[in-house]
Short mmCIF file of C-alpha atoms in Angstrom, two decimals:
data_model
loop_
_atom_site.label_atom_id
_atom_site.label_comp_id
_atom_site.label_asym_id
_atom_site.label_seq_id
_atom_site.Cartn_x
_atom_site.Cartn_y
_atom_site.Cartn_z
CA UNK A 28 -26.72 9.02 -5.14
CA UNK A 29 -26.44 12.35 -6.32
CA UNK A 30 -25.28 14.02 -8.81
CA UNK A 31 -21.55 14.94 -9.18
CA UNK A 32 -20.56 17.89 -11.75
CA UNK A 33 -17.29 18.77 -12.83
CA UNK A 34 -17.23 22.84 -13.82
CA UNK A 35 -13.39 23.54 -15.22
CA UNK A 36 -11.58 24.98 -18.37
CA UNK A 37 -9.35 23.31 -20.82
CA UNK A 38 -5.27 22.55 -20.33
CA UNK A 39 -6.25 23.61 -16.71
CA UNK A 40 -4.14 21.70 -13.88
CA UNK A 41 -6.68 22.48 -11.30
CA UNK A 42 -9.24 20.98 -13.84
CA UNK A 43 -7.38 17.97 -14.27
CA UNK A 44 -6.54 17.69 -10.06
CA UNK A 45 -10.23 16.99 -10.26
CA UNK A 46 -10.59 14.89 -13.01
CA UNK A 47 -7.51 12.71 -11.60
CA UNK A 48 -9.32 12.52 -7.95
CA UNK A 49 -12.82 11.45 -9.52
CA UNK A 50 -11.39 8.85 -11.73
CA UNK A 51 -8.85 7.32 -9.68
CA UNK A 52 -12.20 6.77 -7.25
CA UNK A 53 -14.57 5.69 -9.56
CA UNK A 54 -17.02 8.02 -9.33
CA UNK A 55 -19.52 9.07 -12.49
CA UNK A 56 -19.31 12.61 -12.94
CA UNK A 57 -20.42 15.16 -15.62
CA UNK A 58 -17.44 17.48 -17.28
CA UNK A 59 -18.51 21.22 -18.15
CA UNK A 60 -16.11 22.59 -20.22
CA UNK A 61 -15.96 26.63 -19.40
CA UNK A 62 -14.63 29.54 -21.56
CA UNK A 63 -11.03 30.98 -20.19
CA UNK A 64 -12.32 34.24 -20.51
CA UNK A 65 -15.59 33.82 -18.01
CA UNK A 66 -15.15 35.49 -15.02
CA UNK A 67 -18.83 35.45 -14.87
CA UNK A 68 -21.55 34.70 -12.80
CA UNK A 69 -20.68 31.37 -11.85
CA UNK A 70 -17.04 32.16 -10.33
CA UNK A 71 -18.66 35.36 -8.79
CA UNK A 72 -21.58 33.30 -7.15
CA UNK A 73 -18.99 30.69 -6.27
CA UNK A 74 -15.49 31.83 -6.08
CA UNK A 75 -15.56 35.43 -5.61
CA UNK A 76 -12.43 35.32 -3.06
CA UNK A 77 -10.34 33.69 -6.27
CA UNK A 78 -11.84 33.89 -9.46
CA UNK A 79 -11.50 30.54 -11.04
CA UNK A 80 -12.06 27.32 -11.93
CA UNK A 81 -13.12 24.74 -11.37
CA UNK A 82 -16.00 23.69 -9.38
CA UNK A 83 -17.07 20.93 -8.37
CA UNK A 84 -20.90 20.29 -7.74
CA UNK A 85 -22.26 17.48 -5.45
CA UNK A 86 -26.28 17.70 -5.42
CA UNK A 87 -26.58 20.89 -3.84
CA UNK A 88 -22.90 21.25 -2.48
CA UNK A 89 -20.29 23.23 -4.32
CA UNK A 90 -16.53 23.36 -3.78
CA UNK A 91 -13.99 25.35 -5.04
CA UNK A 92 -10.25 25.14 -4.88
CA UNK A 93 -8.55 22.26 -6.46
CA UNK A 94 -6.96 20.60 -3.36
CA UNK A 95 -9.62 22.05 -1.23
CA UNK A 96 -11.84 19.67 -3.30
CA UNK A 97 -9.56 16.88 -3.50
CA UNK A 98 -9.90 16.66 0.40
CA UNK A 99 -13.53 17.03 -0.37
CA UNK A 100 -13.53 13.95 -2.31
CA UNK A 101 -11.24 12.25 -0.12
CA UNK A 102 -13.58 12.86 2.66
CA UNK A 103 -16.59 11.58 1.07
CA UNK A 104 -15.73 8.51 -1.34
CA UNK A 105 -12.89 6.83 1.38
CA UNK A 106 -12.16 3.83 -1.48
CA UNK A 107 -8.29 4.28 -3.07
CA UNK A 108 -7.17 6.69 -0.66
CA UNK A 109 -5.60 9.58 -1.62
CA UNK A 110 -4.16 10.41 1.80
CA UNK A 111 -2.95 7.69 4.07
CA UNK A 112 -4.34 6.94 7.47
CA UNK A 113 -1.77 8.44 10.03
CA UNK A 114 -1.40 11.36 10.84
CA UNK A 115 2.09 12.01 11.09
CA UNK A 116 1.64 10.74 6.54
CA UNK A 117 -0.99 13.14 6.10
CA UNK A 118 0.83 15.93 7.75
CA UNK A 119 3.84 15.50 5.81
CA UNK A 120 1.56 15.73 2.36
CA UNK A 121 -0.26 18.32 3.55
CA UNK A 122 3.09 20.25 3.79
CA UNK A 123 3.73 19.75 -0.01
CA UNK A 124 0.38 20.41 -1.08
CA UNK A 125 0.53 23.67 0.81
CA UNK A 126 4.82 24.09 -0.68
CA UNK A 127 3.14 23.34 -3.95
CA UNK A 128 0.51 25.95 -3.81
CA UNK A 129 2.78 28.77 -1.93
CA UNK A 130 5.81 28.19 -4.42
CA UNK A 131 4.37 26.87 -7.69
CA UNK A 132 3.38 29.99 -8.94
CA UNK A 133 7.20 30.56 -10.37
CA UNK A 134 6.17 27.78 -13.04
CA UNK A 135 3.65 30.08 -14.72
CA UNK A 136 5.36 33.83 -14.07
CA UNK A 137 8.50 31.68 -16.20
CA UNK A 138 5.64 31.40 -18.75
CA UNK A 139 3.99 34.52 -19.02
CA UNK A 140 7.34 36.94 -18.42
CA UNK A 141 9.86 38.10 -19.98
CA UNK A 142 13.88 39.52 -19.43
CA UNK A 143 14.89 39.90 -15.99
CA UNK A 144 11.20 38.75 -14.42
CA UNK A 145 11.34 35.32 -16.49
CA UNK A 146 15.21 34.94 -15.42
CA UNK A 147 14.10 35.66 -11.93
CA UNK A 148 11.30 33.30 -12.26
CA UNK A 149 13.30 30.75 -13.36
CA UNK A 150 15.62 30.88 -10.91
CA UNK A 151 12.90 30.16 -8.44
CA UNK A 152 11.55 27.20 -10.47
CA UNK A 153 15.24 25.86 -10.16
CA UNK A 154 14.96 26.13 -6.12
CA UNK A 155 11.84 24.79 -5.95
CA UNK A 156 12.30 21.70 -8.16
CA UNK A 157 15.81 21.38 -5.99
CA UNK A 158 13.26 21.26 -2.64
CA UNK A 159 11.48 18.79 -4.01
CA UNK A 160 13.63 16.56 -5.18
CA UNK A 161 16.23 16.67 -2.38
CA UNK A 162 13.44 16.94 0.57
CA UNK A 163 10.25 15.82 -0.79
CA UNK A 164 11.65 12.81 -2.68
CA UNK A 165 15.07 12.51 -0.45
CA UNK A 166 16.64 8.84 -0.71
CA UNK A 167 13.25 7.26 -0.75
CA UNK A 168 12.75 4.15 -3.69
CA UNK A 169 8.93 4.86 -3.80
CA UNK A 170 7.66 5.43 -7.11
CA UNK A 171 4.96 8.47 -5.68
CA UNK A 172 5.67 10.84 -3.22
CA UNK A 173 3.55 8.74 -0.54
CA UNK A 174 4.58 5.63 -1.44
CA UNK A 175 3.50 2.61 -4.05
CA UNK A 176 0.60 4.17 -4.93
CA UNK A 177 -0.43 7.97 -6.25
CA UNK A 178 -1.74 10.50 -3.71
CA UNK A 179 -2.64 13.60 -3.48
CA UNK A 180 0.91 15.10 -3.39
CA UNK A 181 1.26 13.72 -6.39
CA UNK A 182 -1.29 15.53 -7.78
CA UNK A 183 -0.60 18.92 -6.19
CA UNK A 184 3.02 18.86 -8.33
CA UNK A 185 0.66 17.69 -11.23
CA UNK A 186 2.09 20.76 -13.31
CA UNK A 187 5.94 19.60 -13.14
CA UNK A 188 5.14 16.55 -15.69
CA UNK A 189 3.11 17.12 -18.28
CA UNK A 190 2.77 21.59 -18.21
CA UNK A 191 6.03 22.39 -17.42
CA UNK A 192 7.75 19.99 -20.10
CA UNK A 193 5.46 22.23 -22.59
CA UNK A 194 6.65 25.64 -21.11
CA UNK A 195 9.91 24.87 -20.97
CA UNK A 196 9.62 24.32 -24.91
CA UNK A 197 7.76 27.67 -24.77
CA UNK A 198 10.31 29.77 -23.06
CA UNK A 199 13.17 27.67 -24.63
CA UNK A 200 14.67 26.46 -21.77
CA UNK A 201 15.50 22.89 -19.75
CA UNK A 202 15.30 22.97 -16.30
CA UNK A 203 14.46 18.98 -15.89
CA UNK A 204 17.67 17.00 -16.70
CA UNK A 205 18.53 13.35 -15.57
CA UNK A 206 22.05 14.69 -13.81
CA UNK A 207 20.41 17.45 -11.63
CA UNK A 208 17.18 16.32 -11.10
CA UNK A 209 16.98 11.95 -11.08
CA UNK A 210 14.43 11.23 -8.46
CA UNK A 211 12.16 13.74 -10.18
CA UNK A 212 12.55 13.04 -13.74
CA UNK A 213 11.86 8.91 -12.41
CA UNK A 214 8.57 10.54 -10.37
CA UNK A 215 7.62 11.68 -13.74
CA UNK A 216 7.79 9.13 -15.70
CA UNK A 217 5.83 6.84 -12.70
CA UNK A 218 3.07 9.48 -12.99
CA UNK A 219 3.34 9.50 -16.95
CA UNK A 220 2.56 5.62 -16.72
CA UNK A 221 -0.26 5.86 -14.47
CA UNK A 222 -3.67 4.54 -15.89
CA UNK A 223 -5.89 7.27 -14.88
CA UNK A 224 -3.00 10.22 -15.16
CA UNK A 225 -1.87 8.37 -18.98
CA UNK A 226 -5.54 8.58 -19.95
CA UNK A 227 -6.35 12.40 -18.58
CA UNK A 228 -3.71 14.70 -19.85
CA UNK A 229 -4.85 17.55 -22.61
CA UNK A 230 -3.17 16.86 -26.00
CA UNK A 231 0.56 17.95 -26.03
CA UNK A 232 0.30 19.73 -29.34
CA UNK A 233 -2.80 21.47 -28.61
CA UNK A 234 -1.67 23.02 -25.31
CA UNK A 235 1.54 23.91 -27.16
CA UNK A 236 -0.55 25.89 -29.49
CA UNK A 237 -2.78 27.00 -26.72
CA UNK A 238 -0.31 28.36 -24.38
CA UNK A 239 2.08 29.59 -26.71
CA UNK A 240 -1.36 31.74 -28.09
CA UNK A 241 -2.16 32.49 -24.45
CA UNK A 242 1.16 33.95 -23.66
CA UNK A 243 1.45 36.02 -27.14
CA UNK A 244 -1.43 37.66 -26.20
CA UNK B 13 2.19 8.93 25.77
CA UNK B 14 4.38 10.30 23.56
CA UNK B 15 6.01 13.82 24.90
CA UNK B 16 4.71 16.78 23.15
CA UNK B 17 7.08 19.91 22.80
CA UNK B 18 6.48 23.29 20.85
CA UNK B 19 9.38 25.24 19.07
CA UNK B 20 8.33 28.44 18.36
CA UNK B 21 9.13 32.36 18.48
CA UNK B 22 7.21 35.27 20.75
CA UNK B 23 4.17 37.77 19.44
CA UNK B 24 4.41 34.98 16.18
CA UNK B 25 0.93 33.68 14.93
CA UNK B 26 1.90 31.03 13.44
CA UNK B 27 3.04 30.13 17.14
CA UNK B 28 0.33 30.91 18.85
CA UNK B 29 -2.03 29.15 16.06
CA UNK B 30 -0.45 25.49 17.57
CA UNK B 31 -0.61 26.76 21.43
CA UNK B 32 -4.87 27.78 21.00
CA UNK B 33 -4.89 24.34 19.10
CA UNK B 34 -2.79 22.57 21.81
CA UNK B 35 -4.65 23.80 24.68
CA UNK B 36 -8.00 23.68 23.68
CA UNK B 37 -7.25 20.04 22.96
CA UNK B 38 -6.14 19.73 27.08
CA UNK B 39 -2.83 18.35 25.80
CA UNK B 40 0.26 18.86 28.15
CA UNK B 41 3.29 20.50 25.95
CA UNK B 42 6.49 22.00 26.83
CA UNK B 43 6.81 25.01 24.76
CA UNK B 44 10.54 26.57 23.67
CA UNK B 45 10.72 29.81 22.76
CA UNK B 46 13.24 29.83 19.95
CA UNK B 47 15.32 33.29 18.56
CA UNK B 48 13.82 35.46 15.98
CA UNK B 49 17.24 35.91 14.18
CA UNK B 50 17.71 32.10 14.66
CA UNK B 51 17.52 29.87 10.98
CA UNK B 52 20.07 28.00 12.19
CA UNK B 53 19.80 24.24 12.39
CA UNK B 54 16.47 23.70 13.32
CA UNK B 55 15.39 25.59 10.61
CA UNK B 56 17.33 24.18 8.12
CA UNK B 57 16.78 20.48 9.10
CA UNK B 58 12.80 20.73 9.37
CA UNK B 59 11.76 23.37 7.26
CA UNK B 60 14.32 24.57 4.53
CA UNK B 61 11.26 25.33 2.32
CA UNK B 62 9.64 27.82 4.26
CA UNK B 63 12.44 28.70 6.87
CA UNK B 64 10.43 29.25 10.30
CA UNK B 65 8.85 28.43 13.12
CA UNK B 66 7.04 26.79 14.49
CA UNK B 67 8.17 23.12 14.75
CA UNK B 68 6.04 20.35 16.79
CA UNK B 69 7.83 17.36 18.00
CA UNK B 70 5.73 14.40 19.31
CA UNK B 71 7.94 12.14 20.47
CA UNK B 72 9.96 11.36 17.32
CA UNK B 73 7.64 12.99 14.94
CA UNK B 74 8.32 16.74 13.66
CA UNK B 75 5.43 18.23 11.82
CA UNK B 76 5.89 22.12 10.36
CA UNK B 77 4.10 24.42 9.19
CA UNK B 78 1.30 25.89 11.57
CA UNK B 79 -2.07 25.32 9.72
CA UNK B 80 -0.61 21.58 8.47
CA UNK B 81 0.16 21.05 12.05
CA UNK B 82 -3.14 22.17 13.47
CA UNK B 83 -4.52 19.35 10.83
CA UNK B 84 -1.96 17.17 12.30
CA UNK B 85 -3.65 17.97 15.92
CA UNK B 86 -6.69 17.20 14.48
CA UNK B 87 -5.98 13.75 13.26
CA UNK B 88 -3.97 12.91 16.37
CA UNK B 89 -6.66 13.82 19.45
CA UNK B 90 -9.92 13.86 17.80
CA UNK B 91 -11.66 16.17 20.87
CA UNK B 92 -13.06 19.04 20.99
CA UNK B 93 -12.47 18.98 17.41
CA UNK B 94 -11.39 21.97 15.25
CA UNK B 95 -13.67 20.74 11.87
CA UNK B 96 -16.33 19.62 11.37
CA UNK B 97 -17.37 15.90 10.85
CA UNK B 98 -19.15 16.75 7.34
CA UNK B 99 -17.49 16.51 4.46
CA UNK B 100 -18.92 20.33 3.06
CA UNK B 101 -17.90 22.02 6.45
CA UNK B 102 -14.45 20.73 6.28
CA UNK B 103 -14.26 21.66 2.64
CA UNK B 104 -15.21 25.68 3.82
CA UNK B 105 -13.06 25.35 6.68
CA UNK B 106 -9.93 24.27 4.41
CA UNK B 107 -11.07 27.11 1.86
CA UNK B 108 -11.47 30.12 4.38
CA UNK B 109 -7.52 28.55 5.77
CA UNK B 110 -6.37 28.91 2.11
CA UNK B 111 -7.64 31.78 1.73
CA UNK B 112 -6.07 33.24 5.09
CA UNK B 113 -2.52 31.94 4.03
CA UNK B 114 -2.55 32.79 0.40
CA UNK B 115 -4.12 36.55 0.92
CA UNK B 116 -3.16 37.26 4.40
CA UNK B 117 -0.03 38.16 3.62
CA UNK B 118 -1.19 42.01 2.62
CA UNK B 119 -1.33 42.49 6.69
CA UNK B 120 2.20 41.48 6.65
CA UNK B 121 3.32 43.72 3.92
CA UNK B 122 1.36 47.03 5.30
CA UNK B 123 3.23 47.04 8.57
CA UNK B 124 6.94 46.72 6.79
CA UNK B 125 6.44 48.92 4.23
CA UNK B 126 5.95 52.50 3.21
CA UNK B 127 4.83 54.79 0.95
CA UNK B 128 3.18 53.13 -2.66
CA UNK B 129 3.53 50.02 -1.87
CA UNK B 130 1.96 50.36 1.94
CA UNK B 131 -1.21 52.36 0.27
CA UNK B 132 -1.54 49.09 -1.79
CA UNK B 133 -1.25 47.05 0.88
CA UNK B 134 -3.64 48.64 2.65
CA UNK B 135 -6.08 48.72 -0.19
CA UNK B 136 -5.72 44.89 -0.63
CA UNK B 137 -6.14 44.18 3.06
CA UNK B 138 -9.59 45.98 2.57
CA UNK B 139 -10.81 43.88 -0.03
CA UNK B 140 -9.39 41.12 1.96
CA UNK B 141 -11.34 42.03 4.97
CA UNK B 142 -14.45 42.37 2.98
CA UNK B 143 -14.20 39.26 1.27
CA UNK B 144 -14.33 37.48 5.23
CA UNK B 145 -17.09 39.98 6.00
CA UNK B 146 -19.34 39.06 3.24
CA UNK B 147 -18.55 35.68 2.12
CA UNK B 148 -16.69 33.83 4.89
CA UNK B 149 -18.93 35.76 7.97
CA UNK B 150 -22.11 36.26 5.26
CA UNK B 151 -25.70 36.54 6.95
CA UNK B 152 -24.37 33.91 9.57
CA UNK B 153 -25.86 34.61 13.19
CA UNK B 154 -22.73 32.25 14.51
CA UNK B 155 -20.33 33.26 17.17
CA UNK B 156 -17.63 31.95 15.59
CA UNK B 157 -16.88 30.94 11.51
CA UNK B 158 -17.55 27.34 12.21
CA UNK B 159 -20.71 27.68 14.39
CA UNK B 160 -20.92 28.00 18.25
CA UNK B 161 -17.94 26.70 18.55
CA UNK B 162 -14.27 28.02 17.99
CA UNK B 163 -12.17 26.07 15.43
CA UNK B 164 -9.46 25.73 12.20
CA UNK B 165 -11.12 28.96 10.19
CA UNK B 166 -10.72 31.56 13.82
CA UNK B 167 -7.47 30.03 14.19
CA UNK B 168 -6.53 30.67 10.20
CA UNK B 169 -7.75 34.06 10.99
CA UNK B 170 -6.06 34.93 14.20
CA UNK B 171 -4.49 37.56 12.98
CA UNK B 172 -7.33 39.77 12.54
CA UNK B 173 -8.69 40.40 16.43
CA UNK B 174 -5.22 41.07 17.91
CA UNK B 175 -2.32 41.84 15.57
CA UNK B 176 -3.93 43.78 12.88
CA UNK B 177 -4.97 46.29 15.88
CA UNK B 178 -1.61 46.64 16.89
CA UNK B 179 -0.06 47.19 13.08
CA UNK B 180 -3.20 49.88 12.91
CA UNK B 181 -1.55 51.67 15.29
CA UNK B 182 2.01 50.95 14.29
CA UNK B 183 1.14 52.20 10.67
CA UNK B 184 -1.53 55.47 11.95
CA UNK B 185 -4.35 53.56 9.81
CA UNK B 186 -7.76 52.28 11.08
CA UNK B 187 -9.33 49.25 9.02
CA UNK B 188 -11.93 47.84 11.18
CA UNK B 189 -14.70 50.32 11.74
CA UNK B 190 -18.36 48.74 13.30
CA UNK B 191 -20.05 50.62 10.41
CA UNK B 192 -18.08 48.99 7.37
CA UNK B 193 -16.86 45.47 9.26
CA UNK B 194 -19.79 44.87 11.86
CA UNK B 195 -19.92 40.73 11.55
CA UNK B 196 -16.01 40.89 11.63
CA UNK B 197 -15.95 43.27 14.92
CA UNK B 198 -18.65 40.74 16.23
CA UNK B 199 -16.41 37.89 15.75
CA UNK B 200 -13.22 39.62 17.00
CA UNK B 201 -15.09 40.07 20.23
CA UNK B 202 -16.52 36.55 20.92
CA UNK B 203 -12.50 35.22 19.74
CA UNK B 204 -11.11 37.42 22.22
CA UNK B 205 -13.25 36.73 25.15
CA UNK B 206 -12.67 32.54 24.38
CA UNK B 207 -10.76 31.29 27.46
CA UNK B 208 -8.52 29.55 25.28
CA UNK B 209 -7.49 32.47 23.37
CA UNK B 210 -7.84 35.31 26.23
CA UNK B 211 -5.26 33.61 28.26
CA UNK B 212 -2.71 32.77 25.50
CA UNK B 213 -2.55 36.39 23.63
CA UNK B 214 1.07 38.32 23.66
CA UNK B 215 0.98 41.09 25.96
CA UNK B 216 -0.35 43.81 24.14
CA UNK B 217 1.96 46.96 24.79
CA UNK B 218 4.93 43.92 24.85
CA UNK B 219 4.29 43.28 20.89
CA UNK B 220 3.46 46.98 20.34
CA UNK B 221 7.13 47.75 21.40
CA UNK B 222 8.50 44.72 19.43
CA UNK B 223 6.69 45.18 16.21
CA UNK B 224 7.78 48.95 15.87
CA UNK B 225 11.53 47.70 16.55
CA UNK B 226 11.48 45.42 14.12
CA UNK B 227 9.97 47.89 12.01
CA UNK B 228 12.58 50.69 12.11
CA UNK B 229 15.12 47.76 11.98
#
C-alpha cells in the first residue's frame, strides 16, 4: 500500500473535490493544510501551468487538478464508482465536469467584483444555474446528477451548495430560489444530506468570515 | 453495429479532433459537414451550453463536445487506444487536455483581434507554448506526448502543428522558432507526418483564405 497525501488549502472546493473522492472510497489519506498565500515551491515544482492547490500524492505519483485527480482516483480504487460503466454515462458527465470548469468561474468573479463586472457576473451565474437545471437535471427524479447515488458531476458543481449560499450572503444577493430553480435547490439539499459531503464541508461561519476578509482585501 | 455519423464544420479542430480519433480507431463514419453560421436546431437541442460543433451520433446516442467525445471513443472501441492503461499516464494525459482547453484559447483570441489586446494575446500564447515545451514535452526523447505512439494529449494539442502556422501568417507574427521551441518543432513534425493526421488536415491555402475572411468579417 502506499502512501496517499492530500496537499490543499482551507474553504477550498478543489480541496474538498478531493477530500469527497477519498472518503466516499475509503481510502486512508494524510491532509496538509497549505497557506493561501504559497505560491511556492511546491505549486512551482508541481503545478507550474496553474498555480494551485491541491495535490494529491500517491507514493511517488503526484496529481494536480481537482477533477483531473478525481479520475485519478477513480482509476485506481474502482470500489463506489464515481463514474458509471458505459460510455455513453460517462460521456454525458464528462460534459458537465468540463461545463462546470469552463463556466463556473462566474461564481467567484460575482465574489470578488464589483458594479457593472459583479452585475455582469451575475448575470452569467443566472445562465449557468438555468443550464443546469433545465439540461443537466431536465425532468429526471434522481436525487444526483447520475442517478441514486453521488458522482463525480456532483462534485464538479460542489461550489453551488455549500460556497455559493455563502457568497450570495456576501454580495447580498439570491440567485437560488425554490420557483426558478426546484430541481437544483432539491439536488442541494440531496448533496447537503450526504454522509461523506454532511461530514466534509468547512464551517459556515468561518468561511463567511474568511471570504468576506478575502474579498475586502 | 450501431451507425456512426459525424456533424461537424470545415478547417474546425474541434472537428477534426473526432475524425484523427475516428480513423485511427478504423471505425467507418459518415461525416456531415454542417454551416458555420448554422446554431440552429442542432445546436440548440445537443449543445445549448457551448453552442457548436461537433456532434457524434452512434446510433441513438449524441455525445458533444470534442475532447469528451474522444473519451467517449475511448471507452467505446478500446484499440489502438488514445491513453494509457496506467492510472498516472491517464492522469497527465487528462491534465495536458485541460490545460489545452482552458489556455488554448489565447491562439483563438490573437487571430480575431488587434492592437492591445492581440499583443497580449500573443504574449500569453508564448508562455503557453513554453509551458508545453518545458513541462508537457520536458527532457522527453518521445515522438509524440504520450510515448511512441500518437494519442488524447497530440489530439488536445492539434492546434499547434497546423493552425497556429496559418494564424502566424494571418496575423504577420512568428511564434515557433527551432531555437526557442525545439521539442515543440520536433513534435509538430512527427504529428504531421502520422498517416492518420497527414491525410485528414484542411487544405492549407483553403483555410488560409477562410480564416482571413472570417477575419475581416
Amino acid at each position: 500500500m502506499e502512501e496517499v497525501k492530500l496537499h490543499g488549502t482551507s474553504y477550498n472546493l478543489f480541496t474538498y473535490r478531493v477530500i469527497w473522492a477519498l472518503k466516499l472510497k475509503g481510502i486512508n489519506f494524510d491532509y496538509i493544510e497549505e497557506e493561501h498565500s504559497d505560491k511556492g515551491s511546491l505549486i512551482m515544482k508541481y503545478n507550474p501551468a496553474f498555480k494551485r492547490y491541491p495535490f494529491l500524492f500517491h507514493g511517488e505519483k503526484v496529481i494536480s487538478e481537482s477533477m483531473v485527480i478525481l479520475e485519478y482516483i477513480e482509476d485506481t480504487w474502482p470500489q463506489n464508482p464515481l463514474l458509471h460503466i458505459h460510455p455513453l454515462d460517462r460521456a454525458i458527465a464528462r460534459f458537465w465536469v468540463k461545463f462546470a470548469g469552463d463556466k463556473g468561474h462566474c461564481i467567484g468573479t460575482m465574489y470578488y467584483t464589483t458594479g457593472e463586472k459583479q452585475e455582469k457576473a451575475i448575470k452569467e451565474t443566472i445562465e449557468m444555474l438555468k443550464l443546469i437545471e433545465e439540461q443537466a437535471l431536465g425532468d429526471q427524479e434522481n436525487k444526483f446528477f447520475g442517478g441514486e447515488k453521488i458522482g463525480i458531476v456532483d462534485m464538479a458543481f460542489g461550489i453551488i451548495p455549500h460556497w455559493l449560499e455563502v457568497i450570495e450572503d456576501i454580495v447580498g444577493v439570491k440567485l437560488l430560489e425554490p420557483h426558478t430553480f426546484p430541481r437544483l435547490l432539491n439536488w442541494v439539499q440531496n448533496f447537503k444530506e450526504e454522509q461523506v459531503i454532511k461530514e466534509n464541508l468547512p464551517n459556515r461561519d468561518e468561511m463567511f468570515v474568511f471570504l468576506k476578509n478575502q474579498r475586502e482585501r
